[in-house]
PDB file of C-alpha atoms in Angstrom:
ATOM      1  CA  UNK O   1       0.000   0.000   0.000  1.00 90.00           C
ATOM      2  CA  UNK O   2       0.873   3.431  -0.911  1.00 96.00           C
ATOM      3  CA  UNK O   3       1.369   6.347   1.864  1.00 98.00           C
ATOM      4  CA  UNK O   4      -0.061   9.872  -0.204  1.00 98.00           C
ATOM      5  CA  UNK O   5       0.434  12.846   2.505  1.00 98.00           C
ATOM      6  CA  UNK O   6      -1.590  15.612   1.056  1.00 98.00           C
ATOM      7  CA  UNK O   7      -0.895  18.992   2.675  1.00 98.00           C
ATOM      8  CA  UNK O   8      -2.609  21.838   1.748  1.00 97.00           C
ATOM      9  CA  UNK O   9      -3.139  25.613   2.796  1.00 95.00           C
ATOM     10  CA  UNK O  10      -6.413  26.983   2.375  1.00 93.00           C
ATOM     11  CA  UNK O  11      -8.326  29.999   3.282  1.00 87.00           C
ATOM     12  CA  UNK O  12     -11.400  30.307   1.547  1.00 85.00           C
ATOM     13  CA  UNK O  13     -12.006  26.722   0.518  1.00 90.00           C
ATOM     14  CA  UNK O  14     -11.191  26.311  -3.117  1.00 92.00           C
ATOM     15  CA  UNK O  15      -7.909  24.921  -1.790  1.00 95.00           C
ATOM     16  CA  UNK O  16      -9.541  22.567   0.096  1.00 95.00           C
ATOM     17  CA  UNK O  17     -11.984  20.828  -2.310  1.00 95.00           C
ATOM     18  CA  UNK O  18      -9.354  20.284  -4.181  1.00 96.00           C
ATOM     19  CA  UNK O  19      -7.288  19.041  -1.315  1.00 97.00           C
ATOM     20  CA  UNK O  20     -10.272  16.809  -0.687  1.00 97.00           C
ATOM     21  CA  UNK O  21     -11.055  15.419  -4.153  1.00 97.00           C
ATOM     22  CA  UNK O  22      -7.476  14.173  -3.975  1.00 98.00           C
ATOM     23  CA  UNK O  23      -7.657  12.849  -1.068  1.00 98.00           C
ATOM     24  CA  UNK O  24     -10.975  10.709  -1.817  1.00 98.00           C
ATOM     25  CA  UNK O  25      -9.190   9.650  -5.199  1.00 98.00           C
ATOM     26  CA  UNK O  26      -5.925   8.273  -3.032  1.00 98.00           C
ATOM     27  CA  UNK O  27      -8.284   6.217  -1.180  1.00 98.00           C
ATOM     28  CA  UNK O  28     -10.439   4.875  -4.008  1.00 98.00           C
ATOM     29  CA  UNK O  29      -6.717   3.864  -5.454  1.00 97.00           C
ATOM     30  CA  UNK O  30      -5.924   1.607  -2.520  1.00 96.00           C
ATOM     31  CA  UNK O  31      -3.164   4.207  -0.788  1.00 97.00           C
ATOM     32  CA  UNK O  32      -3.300   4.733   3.132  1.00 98.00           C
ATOM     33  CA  UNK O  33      -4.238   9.058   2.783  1.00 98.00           C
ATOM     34  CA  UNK O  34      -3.220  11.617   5.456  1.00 98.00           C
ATOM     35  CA  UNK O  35      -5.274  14.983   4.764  1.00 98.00           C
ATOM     36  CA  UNK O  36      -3.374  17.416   6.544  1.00 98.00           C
ATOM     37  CA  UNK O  37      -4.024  21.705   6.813  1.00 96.00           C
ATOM     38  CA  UNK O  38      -1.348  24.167   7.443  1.00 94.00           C
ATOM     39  CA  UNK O  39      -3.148  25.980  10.668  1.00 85.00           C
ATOM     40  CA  UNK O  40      -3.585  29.624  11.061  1.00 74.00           C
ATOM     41  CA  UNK O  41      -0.489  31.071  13.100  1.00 59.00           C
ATOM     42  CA  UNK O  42      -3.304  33.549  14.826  1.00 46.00           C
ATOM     43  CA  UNK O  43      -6.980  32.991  14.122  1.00 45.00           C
ATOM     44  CA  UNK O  44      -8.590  35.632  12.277  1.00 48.00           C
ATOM     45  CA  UNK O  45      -5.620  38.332  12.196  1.00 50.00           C
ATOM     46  CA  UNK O  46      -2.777  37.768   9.289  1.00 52.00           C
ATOM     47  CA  UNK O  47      -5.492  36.315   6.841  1.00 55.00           C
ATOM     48  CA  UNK O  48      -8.914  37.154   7.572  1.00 50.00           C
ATOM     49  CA  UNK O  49      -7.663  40.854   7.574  1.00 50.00           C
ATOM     50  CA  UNK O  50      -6.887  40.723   4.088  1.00 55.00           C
ATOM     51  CA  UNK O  51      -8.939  43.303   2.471  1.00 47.00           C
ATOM     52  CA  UNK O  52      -9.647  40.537  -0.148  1.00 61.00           C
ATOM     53  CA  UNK O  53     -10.678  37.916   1.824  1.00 70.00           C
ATOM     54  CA  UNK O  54     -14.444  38.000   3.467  1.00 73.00           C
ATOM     55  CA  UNK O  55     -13.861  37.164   7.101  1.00 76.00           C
ATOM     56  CA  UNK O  56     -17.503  35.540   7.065  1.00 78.00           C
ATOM     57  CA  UNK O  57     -16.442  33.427   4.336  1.00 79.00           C
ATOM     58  CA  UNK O  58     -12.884  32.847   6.234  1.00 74.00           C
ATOM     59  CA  UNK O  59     -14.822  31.781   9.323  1.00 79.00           C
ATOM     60  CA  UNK O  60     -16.620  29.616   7.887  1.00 81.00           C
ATOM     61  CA  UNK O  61     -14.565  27.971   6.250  1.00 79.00           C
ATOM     62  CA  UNK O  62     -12.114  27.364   9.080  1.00 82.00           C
ATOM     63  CA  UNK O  63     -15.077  26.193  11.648  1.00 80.00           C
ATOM     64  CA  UNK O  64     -16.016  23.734   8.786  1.00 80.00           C
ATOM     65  CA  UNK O  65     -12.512  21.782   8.898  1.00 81.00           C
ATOM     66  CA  UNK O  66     -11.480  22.518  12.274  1.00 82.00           C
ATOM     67  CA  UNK O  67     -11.430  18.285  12.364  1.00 91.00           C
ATOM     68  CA  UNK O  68      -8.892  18.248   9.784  1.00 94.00           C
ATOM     69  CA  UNK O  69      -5.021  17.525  11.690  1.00 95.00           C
ATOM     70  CA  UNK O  70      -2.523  20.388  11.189  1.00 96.00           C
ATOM     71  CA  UNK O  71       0.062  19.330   9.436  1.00 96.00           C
ATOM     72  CA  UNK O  72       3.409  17.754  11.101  1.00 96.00           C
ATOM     73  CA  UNK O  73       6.794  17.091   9.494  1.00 97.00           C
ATOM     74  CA  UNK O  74       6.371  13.689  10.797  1.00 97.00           C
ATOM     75  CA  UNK O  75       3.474  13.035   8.106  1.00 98.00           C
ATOM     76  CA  UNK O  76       6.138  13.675   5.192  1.00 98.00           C
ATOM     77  CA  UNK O  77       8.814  11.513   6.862  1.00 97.00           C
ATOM     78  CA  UNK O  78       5.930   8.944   6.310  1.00 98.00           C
ATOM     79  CA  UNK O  79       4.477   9.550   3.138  1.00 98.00           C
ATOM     80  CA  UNK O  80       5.595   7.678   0.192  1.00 97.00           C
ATOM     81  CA  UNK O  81       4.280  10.079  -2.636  1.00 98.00           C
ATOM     82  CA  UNK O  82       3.222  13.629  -1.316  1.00 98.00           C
ATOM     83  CA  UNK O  83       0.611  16.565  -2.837  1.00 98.00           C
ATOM     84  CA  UNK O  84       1.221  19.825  -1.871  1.00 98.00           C
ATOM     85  CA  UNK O  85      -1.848  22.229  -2.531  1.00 98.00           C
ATOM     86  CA  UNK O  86      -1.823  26.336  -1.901  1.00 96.00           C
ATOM     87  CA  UNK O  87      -3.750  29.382  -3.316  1.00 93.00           C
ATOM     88  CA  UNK O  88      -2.110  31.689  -5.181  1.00 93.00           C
ATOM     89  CA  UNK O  89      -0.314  34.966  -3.729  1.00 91.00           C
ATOM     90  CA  UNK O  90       0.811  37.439  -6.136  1.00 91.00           C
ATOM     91  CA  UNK O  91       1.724  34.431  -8.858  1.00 93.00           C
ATOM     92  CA  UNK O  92       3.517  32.828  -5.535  1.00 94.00           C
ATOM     93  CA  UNK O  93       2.554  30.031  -2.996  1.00 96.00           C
ATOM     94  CA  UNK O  94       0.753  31.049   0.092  1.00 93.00           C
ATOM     95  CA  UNK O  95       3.410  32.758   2.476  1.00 92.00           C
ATOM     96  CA  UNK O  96       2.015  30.189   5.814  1.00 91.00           C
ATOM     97  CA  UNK O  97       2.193  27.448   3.690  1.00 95.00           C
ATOM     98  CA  UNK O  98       5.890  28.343   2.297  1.00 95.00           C
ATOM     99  CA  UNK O  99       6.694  29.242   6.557  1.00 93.00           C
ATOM    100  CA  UNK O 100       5.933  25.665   6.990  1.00 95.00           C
ATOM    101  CA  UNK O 101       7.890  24.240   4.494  1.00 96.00           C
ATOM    102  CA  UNK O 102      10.610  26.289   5.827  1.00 95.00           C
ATOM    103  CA  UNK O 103      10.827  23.936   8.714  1.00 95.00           C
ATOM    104  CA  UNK O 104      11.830  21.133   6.642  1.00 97.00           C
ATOM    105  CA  UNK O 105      15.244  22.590   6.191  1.00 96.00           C
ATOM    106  CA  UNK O 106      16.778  19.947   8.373  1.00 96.00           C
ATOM    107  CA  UNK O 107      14.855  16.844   7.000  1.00 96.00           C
ATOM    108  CA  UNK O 108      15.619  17.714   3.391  1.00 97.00           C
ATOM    109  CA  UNK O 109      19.658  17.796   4.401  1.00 97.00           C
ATOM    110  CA  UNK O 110      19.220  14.466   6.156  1.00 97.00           C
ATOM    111  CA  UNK O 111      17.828  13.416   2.818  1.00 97.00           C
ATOM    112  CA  UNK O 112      14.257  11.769   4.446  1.00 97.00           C
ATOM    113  CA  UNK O 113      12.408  13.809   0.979  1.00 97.00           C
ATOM    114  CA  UNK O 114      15.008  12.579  -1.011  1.00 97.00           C
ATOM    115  CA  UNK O 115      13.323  10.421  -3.719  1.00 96.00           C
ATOM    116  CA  UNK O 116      10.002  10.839  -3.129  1.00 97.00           C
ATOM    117  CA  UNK O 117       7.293  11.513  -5.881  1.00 98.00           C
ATOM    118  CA  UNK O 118       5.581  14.861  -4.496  1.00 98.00           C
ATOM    119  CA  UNK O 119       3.451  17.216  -6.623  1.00 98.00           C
ATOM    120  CA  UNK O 120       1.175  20.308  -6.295  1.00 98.00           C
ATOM    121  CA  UNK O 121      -1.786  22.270  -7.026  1.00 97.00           C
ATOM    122  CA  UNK O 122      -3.737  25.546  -6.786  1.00 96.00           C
ATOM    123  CA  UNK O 123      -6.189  28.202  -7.241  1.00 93.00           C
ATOM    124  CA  UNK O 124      -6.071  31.027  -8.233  1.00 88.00           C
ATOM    125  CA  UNK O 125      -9.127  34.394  -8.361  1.00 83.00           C
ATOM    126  CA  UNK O 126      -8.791  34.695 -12.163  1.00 78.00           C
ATOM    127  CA  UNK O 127      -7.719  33.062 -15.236  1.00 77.00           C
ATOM    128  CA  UNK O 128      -3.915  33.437 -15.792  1.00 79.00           C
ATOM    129  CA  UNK O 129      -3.451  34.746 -12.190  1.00 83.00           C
ATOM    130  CA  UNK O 130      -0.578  33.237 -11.518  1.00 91.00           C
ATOM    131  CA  UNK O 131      -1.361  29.363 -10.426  1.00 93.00           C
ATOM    132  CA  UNK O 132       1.439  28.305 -13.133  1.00 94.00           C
ATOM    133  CA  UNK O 133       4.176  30.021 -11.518  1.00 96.00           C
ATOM    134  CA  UNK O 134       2.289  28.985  -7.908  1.00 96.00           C
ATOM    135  CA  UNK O 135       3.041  25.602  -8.822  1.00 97.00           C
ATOM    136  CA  UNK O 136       6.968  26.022 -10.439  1.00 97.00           C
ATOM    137  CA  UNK O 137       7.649  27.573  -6.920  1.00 97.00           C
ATOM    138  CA  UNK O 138       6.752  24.553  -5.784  1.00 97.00           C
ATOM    139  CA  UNK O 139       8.697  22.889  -7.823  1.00 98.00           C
ATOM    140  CA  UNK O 140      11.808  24.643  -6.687  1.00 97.00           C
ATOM    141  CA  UNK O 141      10.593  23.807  -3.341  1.00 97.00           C
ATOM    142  CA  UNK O 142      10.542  19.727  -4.342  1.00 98.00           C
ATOM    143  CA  UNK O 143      14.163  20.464  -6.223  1.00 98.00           C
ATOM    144  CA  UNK O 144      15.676  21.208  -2.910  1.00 97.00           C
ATOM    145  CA  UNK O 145      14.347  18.699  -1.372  1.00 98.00           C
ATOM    146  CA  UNK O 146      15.599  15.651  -3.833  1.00 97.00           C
ATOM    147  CA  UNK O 147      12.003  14.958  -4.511  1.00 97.00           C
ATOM    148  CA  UNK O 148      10.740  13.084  -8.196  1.00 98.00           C
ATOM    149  CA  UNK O 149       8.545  16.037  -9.622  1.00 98.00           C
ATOM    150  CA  UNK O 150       5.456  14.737 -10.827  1.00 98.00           C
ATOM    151  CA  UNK O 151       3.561  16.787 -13.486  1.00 97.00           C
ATOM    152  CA  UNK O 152       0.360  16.436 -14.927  1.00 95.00           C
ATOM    153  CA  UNK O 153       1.321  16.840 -18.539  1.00 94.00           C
ATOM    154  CA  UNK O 154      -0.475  16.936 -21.504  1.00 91.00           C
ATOM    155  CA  UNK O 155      -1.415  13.517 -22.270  1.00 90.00           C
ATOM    156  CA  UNK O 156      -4.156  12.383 -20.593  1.00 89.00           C
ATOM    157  CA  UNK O 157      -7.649  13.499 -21.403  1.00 89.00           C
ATOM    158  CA  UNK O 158      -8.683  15.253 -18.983  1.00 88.00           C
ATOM    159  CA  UNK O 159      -6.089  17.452 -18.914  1.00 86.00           C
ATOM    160  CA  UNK O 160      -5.844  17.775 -23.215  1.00 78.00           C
ATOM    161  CA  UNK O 161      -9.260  17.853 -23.926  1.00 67.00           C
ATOM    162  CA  UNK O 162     -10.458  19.888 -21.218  1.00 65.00           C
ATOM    163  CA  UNK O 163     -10.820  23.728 -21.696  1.00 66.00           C
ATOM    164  CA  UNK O 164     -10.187  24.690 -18.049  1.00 74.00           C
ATOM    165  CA  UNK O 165      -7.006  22.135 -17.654  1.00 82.00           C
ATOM    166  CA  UNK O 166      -4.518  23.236 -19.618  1.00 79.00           C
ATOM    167  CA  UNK O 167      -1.281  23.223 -17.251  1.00 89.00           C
ATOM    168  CA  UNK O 168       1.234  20.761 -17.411  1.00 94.00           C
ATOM    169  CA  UNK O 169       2.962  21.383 -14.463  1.00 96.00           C
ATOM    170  CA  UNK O 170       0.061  20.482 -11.866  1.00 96.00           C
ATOM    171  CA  UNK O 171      -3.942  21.315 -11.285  1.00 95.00           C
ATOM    172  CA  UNK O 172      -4.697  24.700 -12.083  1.00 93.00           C
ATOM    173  CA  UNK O 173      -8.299  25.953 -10.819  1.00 91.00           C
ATOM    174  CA  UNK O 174      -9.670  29.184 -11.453  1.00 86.00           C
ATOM    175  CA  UNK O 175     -11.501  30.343  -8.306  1.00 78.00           C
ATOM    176  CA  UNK O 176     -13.999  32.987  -7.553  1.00 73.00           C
ATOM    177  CA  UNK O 177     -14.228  34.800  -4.721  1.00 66.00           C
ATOM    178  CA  UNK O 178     -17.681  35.318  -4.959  1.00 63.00           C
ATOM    179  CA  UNK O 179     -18.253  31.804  -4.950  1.00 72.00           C
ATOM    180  CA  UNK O 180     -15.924  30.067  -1.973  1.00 72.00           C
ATOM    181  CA  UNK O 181     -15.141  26.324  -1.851  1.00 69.00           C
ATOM    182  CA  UNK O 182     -16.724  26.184  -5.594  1.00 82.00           C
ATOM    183  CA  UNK O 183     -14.076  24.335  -7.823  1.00 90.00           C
ATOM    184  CA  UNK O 184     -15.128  23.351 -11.533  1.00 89.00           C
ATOM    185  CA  UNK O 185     -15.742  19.731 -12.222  1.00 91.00           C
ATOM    186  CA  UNK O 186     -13.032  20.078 -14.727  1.00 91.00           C
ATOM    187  CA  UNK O 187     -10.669  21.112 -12.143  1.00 93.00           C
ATOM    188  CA  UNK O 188     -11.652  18.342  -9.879  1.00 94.00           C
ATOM    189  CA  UNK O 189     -11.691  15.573 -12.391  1.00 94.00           C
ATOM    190  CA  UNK O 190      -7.872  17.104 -12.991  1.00 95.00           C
ATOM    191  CA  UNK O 191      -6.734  16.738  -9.240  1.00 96.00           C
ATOM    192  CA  UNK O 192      -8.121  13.263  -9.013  1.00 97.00           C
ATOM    193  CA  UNK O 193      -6.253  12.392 -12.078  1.00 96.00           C
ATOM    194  CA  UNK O 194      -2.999  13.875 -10.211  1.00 97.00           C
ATOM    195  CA  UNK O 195      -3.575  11.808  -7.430  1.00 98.00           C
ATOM    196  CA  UNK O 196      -3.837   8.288  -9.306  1.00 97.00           C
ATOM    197  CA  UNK O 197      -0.810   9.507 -11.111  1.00 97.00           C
ATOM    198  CA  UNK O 198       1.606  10.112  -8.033  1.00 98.00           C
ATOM    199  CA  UNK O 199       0.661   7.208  -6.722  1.00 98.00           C
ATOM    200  CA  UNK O 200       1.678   5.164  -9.769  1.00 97.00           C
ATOM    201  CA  UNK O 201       4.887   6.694  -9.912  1.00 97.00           C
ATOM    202  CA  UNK O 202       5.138   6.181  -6.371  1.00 97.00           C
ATOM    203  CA  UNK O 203       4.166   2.221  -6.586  1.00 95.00           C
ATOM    204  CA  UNK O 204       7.059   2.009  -9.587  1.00 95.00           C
ATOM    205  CA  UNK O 205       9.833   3.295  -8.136  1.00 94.00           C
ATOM    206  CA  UNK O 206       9.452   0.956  -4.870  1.00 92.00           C
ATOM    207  CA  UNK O 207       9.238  -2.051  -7.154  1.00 91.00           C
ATOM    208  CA  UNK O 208      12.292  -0.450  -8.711  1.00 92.00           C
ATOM    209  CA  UNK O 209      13.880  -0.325  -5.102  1.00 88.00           C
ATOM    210  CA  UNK O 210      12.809  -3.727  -3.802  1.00 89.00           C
ATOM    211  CA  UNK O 211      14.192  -5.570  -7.397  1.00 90.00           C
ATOM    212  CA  UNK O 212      17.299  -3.597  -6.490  1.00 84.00           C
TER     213      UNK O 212
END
């Protein structure tokens, strides 16, 4: 059995569903899924403040998946394929989810990420509003680390034939404000795909290992 640790920052709840659909797609794949939040430093101040962010909508939202675990570095040590999902801050991953993977400074030198698939997702308010280069900071992120990079591509169908799924480099979603914790079914259909397709590359490379 496959260990997926899918951590995820989310404020508004786009982030989430998607963190979600992933999650549910892990299990129906026969992997062992930890669904894990980055928490909120202080409740209500650095991100409900935001003049763009409805603190209704915020407080909803975090009441609704107060059950959800706060991520630990100890799930990542366990995971054998990670997802890594954030909304999008000025084209850049979510400062308190990028604090947290600051801590992992001293389990990337030890080399426990070394090797492992690990991939990532977004949303984004608006088309072209920066998820792409969201997800490549990631990526330099999973470079540091050691980690296999696992992209979505181009290939498969629902990310070819599918007008709202065009990037390669991981899922893409184009949020709305207006409408939080709404992700297109495109978008979700995309994410699930993502999370089949770590976990394949993930199930290879320890056959690789254990015929080694």
């Amino acid at each position: 059995m496959t260990n997926v640790a899918i951590v995820y920052y989310s404020a508004t709840g786009h982030v989430h569903q998607l963190a979600l659909a992933a999650a549910q797609a892990a299990e129906k794949a026969g992997a062992e899924v930890r669904l894990r939040k980055i928490g909120e430093a202080v409740p209500g101040q650095d991100t409900a403040d935001l003049l763009w962010i409805d603190r209704t909508v915020w407080t909803e939202h975090t009441d609704a998946t107060a059950e959800i675990p706060v991520a630990q570095l100890a799930d990542l040590e366990w995971a054998d394929a990670i997802m890594i999902g954030t909304p999008v801050r000025y084209g850049l991953p979510a400062p308190k989810l990028m604090e947290w993977i600051d801590t992992t400074t001293d389990m990337a030198i030890a080399g426990k990420l070394h090797d492992k698939p690990v991939t990532a997702f977004t949303s984004g308010d608006g088309a072209h509003a920066g998820q792409e280069t969201a997800v490549l900071g990631l990526h330099n992120t999973f470079c540091h680390w050691g980690g296999v990079i696992v992209p979505n591509g181009i290939t498969h169908e629902v990310i070819s034939k599918r007008r709202a799924n065009g990037c390669p480099y991981g899922t893409a979603s184009h949020s709305h404000q207006k409408q939080p914790g709404i992700v297109p079914a495109d978008n979700i259909a995309a994410v699930e795909y993502q999370a089949r397709h770590v976990i394949e590359i993930a199930a290879a490379l320890g056959r690789g290992r254990a015929a080694a």
